PDB file of C-alpha atoms in Angstrom:
ATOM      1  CA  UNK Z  20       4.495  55.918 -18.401  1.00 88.00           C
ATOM      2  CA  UNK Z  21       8.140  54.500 -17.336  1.00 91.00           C
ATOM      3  CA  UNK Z  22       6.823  51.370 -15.920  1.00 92.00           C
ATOM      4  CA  UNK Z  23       4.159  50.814 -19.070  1.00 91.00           C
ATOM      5  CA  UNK Z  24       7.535  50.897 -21.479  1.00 92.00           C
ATOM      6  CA  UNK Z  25       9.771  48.716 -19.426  1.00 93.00           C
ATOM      7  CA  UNK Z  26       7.135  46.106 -18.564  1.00 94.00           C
ATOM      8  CA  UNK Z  27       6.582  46.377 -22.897  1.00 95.00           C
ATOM      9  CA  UNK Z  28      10.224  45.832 -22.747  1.00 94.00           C
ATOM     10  CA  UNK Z  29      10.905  43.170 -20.717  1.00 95.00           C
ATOM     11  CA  UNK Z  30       7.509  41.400 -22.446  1.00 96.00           C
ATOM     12  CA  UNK Z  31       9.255  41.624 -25.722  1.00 96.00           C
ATOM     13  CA  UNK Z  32      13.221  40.393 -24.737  1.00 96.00           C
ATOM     14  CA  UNK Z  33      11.082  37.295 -22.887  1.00 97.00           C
ATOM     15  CA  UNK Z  34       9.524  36.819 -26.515  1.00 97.00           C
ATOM     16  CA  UNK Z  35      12.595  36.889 -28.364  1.00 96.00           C
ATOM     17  CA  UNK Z  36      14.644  34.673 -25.766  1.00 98.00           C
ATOM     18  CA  UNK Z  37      11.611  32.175 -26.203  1.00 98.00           C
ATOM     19  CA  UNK Z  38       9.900  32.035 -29.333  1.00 98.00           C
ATOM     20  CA  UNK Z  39      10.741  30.089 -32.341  1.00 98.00           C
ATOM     21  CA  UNK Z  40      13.171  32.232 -34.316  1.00 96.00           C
ATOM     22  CA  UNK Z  41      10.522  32.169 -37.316  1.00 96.00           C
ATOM     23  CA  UNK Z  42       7.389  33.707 -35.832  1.00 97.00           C
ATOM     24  CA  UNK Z  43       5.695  35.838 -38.216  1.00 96.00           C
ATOM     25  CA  UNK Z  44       2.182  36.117 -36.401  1.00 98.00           C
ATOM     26  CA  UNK Z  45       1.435  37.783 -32.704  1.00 98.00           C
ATOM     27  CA  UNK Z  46      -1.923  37.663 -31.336  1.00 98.00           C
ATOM     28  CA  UNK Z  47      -3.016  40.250 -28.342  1.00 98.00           C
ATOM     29  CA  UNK Z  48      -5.664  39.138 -25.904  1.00 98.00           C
ATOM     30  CA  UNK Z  49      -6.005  42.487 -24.299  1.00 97.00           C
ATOM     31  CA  UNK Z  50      -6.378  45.875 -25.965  1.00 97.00           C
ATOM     32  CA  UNK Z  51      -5.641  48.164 -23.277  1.00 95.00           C
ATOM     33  CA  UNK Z  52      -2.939  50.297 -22.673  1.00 94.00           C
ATOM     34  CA  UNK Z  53      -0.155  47.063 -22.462  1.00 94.00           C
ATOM     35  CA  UNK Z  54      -1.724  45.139 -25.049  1.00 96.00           C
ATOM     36  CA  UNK Z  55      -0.161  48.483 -27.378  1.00 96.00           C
ATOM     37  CA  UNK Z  56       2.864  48.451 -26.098  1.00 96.00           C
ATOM     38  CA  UNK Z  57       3.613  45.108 -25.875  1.00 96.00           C
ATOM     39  CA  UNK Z  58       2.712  45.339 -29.435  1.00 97.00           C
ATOM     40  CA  UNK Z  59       4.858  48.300 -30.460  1.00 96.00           C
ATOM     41  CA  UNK Z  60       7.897  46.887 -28.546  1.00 96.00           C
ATOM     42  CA  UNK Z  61       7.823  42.840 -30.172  1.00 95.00           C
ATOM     43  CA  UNK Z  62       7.919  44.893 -33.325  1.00 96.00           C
ATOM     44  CA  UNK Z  63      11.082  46.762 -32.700  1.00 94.00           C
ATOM     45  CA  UNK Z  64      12.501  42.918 -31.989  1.00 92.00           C
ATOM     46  CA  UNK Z  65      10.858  40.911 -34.461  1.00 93.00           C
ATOM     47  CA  UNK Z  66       9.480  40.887 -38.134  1.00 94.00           C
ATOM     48  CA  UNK Z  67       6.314  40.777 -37.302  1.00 96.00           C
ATOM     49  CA  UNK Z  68       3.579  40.168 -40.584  1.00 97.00           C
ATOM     50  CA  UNK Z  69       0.269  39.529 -39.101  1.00 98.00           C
ATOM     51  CA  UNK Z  70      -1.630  40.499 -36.186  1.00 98.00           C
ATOM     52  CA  UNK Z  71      -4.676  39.613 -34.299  1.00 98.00           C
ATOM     53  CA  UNK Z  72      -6.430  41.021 -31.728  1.00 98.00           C
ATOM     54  CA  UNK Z  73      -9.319  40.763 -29.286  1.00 98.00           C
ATOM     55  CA  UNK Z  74     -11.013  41.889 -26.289  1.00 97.00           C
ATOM     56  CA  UNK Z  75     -14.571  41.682 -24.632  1.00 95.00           C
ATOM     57  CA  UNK Z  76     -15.164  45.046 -24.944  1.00 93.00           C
ATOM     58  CA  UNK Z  77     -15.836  46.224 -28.703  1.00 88.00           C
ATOM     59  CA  UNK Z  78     -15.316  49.768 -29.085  1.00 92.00           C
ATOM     60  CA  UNK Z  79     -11.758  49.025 -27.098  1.00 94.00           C
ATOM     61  CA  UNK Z  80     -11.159  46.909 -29.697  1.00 96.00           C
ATOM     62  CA  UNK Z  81     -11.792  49.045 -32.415  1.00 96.00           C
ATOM     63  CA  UNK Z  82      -9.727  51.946 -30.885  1.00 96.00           C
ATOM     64  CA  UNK Z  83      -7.141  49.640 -30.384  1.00 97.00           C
ATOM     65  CA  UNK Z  84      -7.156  48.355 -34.511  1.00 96.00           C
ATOM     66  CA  UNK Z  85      -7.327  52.104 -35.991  1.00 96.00           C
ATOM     67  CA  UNK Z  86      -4.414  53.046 -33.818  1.00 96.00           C
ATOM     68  CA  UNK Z  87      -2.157  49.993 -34.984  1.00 96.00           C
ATOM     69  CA  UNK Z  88      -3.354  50.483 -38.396  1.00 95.00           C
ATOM     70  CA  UNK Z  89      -1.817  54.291 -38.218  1.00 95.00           C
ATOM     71  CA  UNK Z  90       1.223  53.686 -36.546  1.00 96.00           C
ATOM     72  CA  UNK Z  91       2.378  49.987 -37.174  1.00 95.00           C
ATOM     73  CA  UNK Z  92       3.100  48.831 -41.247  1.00 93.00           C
ATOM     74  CA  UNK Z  93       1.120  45.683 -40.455  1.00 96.00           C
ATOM     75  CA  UNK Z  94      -1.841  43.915 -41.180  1.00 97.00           C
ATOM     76  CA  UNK Z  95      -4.781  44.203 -38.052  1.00 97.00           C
ATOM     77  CA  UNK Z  96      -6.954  41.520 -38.171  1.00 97.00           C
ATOM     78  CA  UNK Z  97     -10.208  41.216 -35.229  1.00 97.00           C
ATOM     79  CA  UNK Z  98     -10.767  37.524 -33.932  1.00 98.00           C
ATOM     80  CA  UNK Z  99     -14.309  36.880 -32.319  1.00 97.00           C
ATOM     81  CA  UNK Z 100     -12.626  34.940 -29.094  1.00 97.00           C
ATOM     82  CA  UNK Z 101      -9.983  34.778 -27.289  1.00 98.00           C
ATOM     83  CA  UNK Z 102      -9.577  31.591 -28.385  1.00 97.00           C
ATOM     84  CA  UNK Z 103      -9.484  32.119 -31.985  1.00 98.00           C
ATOM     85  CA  UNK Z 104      -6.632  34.826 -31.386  1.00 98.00           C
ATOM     86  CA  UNK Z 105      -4.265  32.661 -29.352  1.00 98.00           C
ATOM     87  CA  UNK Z 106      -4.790  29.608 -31.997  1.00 98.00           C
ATOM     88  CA  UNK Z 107      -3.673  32.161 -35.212  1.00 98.00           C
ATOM     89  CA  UNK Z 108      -0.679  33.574 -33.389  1.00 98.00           C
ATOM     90  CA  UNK Z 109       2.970  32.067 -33.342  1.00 98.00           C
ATOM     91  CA  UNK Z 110       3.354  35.067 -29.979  1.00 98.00           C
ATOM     92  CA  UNK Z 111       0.340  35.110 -28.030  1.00 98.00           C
ATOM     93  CA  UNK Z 112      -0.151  38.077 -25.382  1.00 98.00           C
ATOM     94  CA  UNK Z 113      -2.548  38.223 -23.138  1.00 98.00           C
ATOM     95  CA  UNK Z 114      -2.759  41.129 -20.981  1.00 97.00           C
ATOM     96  CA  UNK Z 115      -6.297  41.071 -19.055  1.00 97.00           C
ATOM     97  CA  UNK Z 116      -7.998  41.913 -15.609  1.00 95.00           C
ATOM     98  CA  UNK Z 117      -9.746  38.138 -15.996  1.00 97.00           C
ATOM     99  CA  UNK Z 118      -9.571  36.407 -12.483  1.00 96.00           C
ATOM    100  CA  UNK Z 119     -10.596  32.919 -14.555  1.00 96.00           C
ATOM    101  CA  UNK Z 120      -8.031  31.380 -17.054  1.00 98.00           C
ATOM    102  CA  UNK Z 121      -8.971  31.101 -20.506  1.00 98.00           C
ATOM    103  CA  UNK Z 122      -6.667  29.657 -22.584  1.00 98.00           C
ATOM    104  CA  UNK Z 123      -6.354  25.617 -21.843  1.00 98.00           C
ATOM    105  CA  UNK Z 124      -4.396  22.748 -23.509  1.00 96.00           C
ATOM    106  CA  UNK Z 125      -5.576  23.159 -27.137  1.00 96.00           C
ATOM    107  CA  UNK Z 126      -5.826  26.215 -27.236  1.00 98.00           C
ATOM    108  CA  UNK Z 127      -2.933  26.841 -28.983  1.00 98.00           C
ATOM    109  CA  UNK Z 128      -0.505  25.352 -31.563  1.00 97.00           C
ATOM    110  CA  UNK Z 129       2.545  23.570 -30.599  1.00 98.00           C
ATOM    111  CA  UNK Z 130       5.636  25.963 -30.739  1.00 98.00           C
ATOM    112  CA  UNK Z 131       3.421  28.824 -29.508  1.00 98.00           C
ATOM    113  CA  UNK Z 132       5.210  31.271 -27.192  1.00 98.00           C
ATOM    114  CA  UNK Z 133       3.078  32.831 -24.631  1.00 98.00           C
ATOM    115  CA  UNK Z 134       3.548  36.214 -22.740  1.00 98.00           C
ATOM    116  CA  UNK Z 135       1.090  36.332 -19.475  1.00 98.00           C
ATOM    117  CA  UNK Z 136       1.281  39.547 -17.366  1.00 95.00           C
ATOM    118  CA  UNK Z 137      -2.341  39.959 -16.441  1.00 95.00           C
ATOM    119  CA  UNK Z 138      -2.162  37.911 -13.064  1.00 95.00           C
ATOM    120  CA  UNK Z 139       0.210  40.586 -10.842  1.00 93.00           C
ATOM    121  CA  UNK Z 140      -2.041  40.154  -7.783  1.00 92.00           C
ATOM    122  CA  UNK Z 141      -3.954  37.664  -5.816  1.00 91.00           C
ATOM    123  CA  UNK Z 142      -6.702  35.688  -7.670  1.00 92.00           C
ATOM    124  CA  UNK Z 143      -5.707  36.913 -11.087  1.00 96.00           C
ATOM    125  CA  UNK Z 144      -5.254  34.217 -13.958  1.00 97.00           C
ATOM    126  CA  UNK Z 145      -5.391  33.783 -17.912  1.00 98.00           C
ATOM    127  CA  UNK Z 146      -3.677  30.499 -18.861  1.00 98.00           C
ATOM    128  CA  UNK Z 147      -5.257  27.376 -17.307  1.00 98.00           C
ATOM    129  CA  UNK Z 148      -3.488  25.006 -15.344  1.00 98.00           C
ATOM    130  CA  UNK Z 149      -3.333  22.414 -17.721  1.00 98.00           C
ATOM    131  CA  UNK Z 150      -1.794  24.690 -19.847  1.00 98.00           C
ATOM    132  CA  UNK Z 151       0.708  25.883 -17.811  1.00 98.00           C
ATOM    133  CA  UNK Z 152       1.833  22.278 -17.024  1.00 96.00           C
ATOM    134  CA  UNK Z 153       2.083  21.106 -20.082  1.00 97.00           C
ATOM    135  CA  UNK Z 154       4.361  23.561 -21.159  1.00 98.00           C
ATOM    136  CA  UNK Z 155       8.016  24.978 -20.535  1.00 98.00           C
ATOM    137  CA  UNK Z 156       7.022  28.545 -18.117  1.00 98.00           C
ATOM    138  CA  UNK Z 157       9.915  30.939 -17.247  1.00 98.00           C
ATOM    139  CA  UNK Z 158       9.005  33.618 -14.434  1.00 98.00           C
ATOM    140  CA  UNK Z 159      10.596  37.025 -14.082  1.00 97.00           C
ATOM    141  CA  UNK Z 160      10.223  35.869 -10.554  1.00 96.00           C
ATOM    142  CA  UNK Z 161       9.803  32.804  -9.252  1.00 97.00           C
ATOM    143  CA  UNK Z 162       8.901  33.342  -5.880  1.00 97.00           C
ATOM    144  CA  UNK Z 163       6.389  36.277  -6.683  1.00 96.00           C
ATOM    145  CA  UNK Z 164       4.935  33.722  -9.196  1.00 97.00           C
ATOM    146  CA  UNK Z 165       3.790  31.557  -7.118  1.00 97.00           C
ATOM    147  CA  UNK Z 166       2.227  34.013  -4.282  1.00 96.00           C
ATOM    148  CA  UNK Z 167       0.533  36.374  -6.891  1.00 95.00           C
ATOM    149  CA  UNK Z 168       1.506  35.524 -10.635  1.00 97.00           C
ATOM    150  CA  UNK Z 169       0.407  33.132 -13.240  1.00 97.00           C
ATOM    151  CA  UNK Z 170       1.384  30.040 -11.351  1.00 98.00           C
ATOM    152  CA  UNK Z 171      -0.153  30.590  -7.988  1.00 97.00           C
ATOM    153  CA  UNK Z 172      -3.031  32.087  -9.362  1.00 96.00           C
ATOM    154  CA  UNK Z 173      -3.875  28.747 -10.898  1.00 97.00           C
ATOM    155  CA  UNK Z 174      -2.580  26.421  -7.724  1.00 96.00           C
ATOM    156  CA  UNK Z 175       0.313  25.551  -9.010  1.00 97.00           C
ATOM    157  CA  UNK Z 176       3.834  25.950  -7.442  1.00 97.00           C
ATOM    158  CA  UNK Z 177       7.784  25.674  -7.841  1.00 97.00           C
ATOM    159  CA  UNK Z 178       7.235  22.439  -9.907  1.00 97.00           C
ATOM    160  CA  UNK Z 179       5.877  24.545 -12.969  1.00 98.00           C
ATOM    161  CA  UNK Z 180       8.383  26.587 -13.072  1.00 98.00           C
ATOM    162  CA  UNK Z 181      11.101  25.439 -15.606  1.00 98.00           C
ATOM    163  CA  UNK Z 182      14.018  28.802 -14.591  1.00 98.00           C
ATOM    164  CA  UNK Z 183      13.328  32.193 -14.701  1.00 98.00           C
ATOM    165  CA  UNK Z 184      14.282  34.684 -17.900  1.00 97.00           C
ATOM    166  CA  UNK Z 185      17.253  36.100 -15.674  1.00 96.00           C
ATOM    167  CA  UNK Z 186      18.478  32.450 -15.592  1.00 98.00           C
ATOM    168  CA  UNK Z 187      17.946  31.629 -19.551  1.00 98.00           C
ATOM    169  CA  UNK Z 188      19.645  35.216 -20.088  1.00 97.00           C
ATOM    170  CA  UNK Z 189      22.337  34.377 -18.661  1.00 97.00           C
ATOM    171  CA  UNK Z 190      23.266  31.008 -19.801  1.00 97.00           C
ATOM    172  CA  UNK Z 191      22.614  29.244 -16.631  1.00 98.00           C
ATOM    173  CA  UNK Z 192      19.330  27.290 -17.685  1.00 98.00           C
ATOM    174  CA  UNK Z 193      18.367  26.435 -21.274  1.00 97.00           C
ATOM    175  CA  UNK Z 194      15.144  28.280 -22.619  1.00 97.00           C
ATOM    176  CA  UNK Z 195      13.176  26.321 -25.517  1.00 97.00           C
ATOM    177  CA  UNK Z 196      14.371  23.420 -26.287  1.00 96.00           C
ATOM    178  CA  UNK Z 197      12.561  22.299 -29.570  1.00 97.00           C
ATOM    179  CA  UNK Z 198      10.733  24.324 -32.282  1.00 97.00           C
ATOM    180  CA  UNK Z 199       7.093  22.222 -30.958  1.00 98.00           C
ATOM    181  CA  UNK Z 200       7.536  23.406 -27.074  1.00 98.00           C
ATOM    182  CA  UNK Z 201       4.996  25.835 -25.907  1.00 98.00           C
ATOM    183  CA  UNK Z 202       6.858  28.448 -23.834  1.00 98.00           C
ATOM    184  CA  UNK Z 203       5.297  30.495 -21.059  1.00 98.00           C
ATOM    185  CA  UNK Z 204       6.964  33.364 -19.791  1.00 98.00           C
ATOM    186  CA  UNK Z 205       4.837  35.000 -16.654  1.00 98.00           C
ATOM    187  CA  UNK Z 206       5.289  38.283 -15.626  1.00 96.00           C
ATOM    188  CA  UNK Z 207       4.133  39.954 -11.910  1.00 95.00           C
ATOM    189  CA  UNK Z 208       6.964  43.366 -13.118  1.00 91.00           C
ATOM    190  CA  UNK Z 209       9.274  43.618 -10.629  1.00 91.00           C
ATOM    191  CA  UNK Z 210      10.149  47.040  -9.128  1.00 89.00           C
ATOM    192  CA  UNK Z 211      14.070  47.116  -9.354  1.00 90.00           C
ATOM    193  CA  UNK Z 212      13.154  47.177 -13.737  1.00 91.00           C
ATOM    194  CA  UNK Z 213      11.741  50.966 -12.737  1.00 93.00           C
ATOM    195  CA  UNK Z 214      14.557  51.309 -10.772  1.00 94.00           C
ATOM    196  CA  UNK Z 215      17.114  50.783 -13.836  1.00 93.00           C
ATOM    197  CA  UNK Z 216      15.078  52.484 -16.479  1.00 93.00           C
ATOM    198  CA  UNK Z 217      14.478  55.466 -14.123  1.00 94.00           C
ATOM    199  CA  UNK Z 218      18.159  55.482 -13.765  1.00 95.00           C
ATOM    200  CA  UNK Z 219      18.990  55.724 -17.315  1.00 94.00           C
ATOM    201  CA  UNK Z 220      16.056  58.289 -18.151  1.00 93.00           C
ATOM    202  CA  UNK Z 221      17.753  60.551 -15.643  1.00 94.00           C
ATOM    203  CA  UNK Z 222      20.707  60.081 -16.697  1.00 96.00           C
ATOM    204  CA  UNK Z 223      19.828  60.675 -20.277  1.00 95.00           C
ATOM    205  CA  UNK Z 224      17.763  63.766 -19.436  1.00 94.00           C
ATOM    206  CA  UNK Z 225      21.321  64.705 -17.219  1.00 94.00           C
ATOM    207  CA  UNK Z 226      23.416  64.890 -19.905  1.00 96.00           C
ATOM    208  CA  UNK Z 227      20.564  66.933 -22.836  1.00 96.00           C
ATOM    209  CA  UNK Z 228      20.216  69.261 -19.840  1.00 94.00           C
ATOM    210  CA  UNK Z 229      16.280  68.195 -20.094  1.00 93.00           C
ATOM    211  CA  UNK Z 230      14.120  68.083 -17.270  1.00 90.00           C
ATOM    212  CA  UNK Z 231      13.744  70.219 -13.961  1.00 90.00           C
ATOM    213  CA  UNK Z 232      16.118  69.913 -10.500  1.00 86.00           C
ATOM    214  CA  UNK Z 233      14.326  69.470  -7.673  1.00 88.00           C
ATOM    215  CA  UNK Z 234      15.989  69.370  -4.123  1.00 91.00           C
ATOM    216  CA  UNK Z 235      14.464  67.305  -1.696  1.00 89.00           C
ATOM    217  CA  UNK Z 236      16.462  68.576   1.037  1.00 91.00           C
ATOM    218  CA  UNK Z 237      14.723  71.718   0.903  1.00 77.00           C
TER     219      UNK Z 237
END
């Protein structure tokens, strides 16, 4: 549950550091349990309009539209391909199992930002190579990209990477640099993001007096 809403989290301050300040559309490739809360989270950031949705696997789909429709003020709309999806939204998410890209130069308009987070392990991938290379990709890791993320999973290496979101967060390396760049940002989730939210959950649940004490010593 903790790492589901931090990885949402971190997906949705990488799509407001990106994305052109006047995205009005997202578009999720993936309607699993991330593809929701990605969702849920880029609406806390952004004023979201429109979205679109699809998956391979209908009824998911359909669970996945009555939900948003219930909880989210925001029109649902169900694209036939992923294709379709990523070429309506200004965000694009894709969060997948797919171990073959599917989104390629074309796919998508220019100023498109793009969250991947499906590739986390060996021989995972959902954005093409050419895609990847012709556009500006930020890492929440770079050296994890390239052994298991979006970038190795594809061939690539360190020459596709343009910085990494803790760089462009801090004002060390510059993030998009025109309204027509298509930004990437790939994420493998990173342990020590647990790590901090855990901290201030318990810390939280500390001070309410919530939650059971448990000694490990014992």
């Amino acid at each position: 549950h903790l790492t589901a809403r931090r990885t949402a989290a971190a997906g949705a301050v990488g799509a407001d550091t990106l994305a052109r300040p006047d995205c009005e559309t997202v578009s999720i490739i993936g309607c699993g349990v991330q593809g929701h809360a990605q969702l849920a989270w880029m609406l806390k950031i952004r004023p979201i309009k429109q979205i679109f949705v699809y998956d391979t696997v209908p009824g998911q789909v359909q669970a996945f539209v009555k939900r948003a429709r219930s909880e989210f003020d925001v029109p649902v709309e169900i694209c036939d391909s992923a294709k379709q999806a990523a070429g309506k939204g200004d965000i694009v998410v894709t969060a997948t199992w797919a171990r073959e890209p599917f989104l390629f130069c074309g796919d998508v308009r220019p100023g498109t930002h793009i969250t991947t987070l499906g590739p986390d392990g060996p021989g995972e991938a959902e954005v093409g190579a050419d895609l990847l290379a012709a556009s500006l990709f930020f890492a929440d890791d770079a050296d994890l990209q390239i052994e298991m993320g979006a970038i190795g999973g594809v061939g690539l290496g360190a020459e596709a990477i343009s910085a990494t979101i803790g760089e462009v967060l801090a004002g060390k390396k510059t993030g998009r640099q025109s309204p027509d760049d298509i930004t990437i940002y790939g994420m493998v989730g990173l342990p020590f993001e647990d790590l901090a939210a855990g901290w201030l959950v318990y810390n939280k649940a500390l001070k309410s007096g919530t939650g059971t004490q448990v000694d490990l010593a014992a």
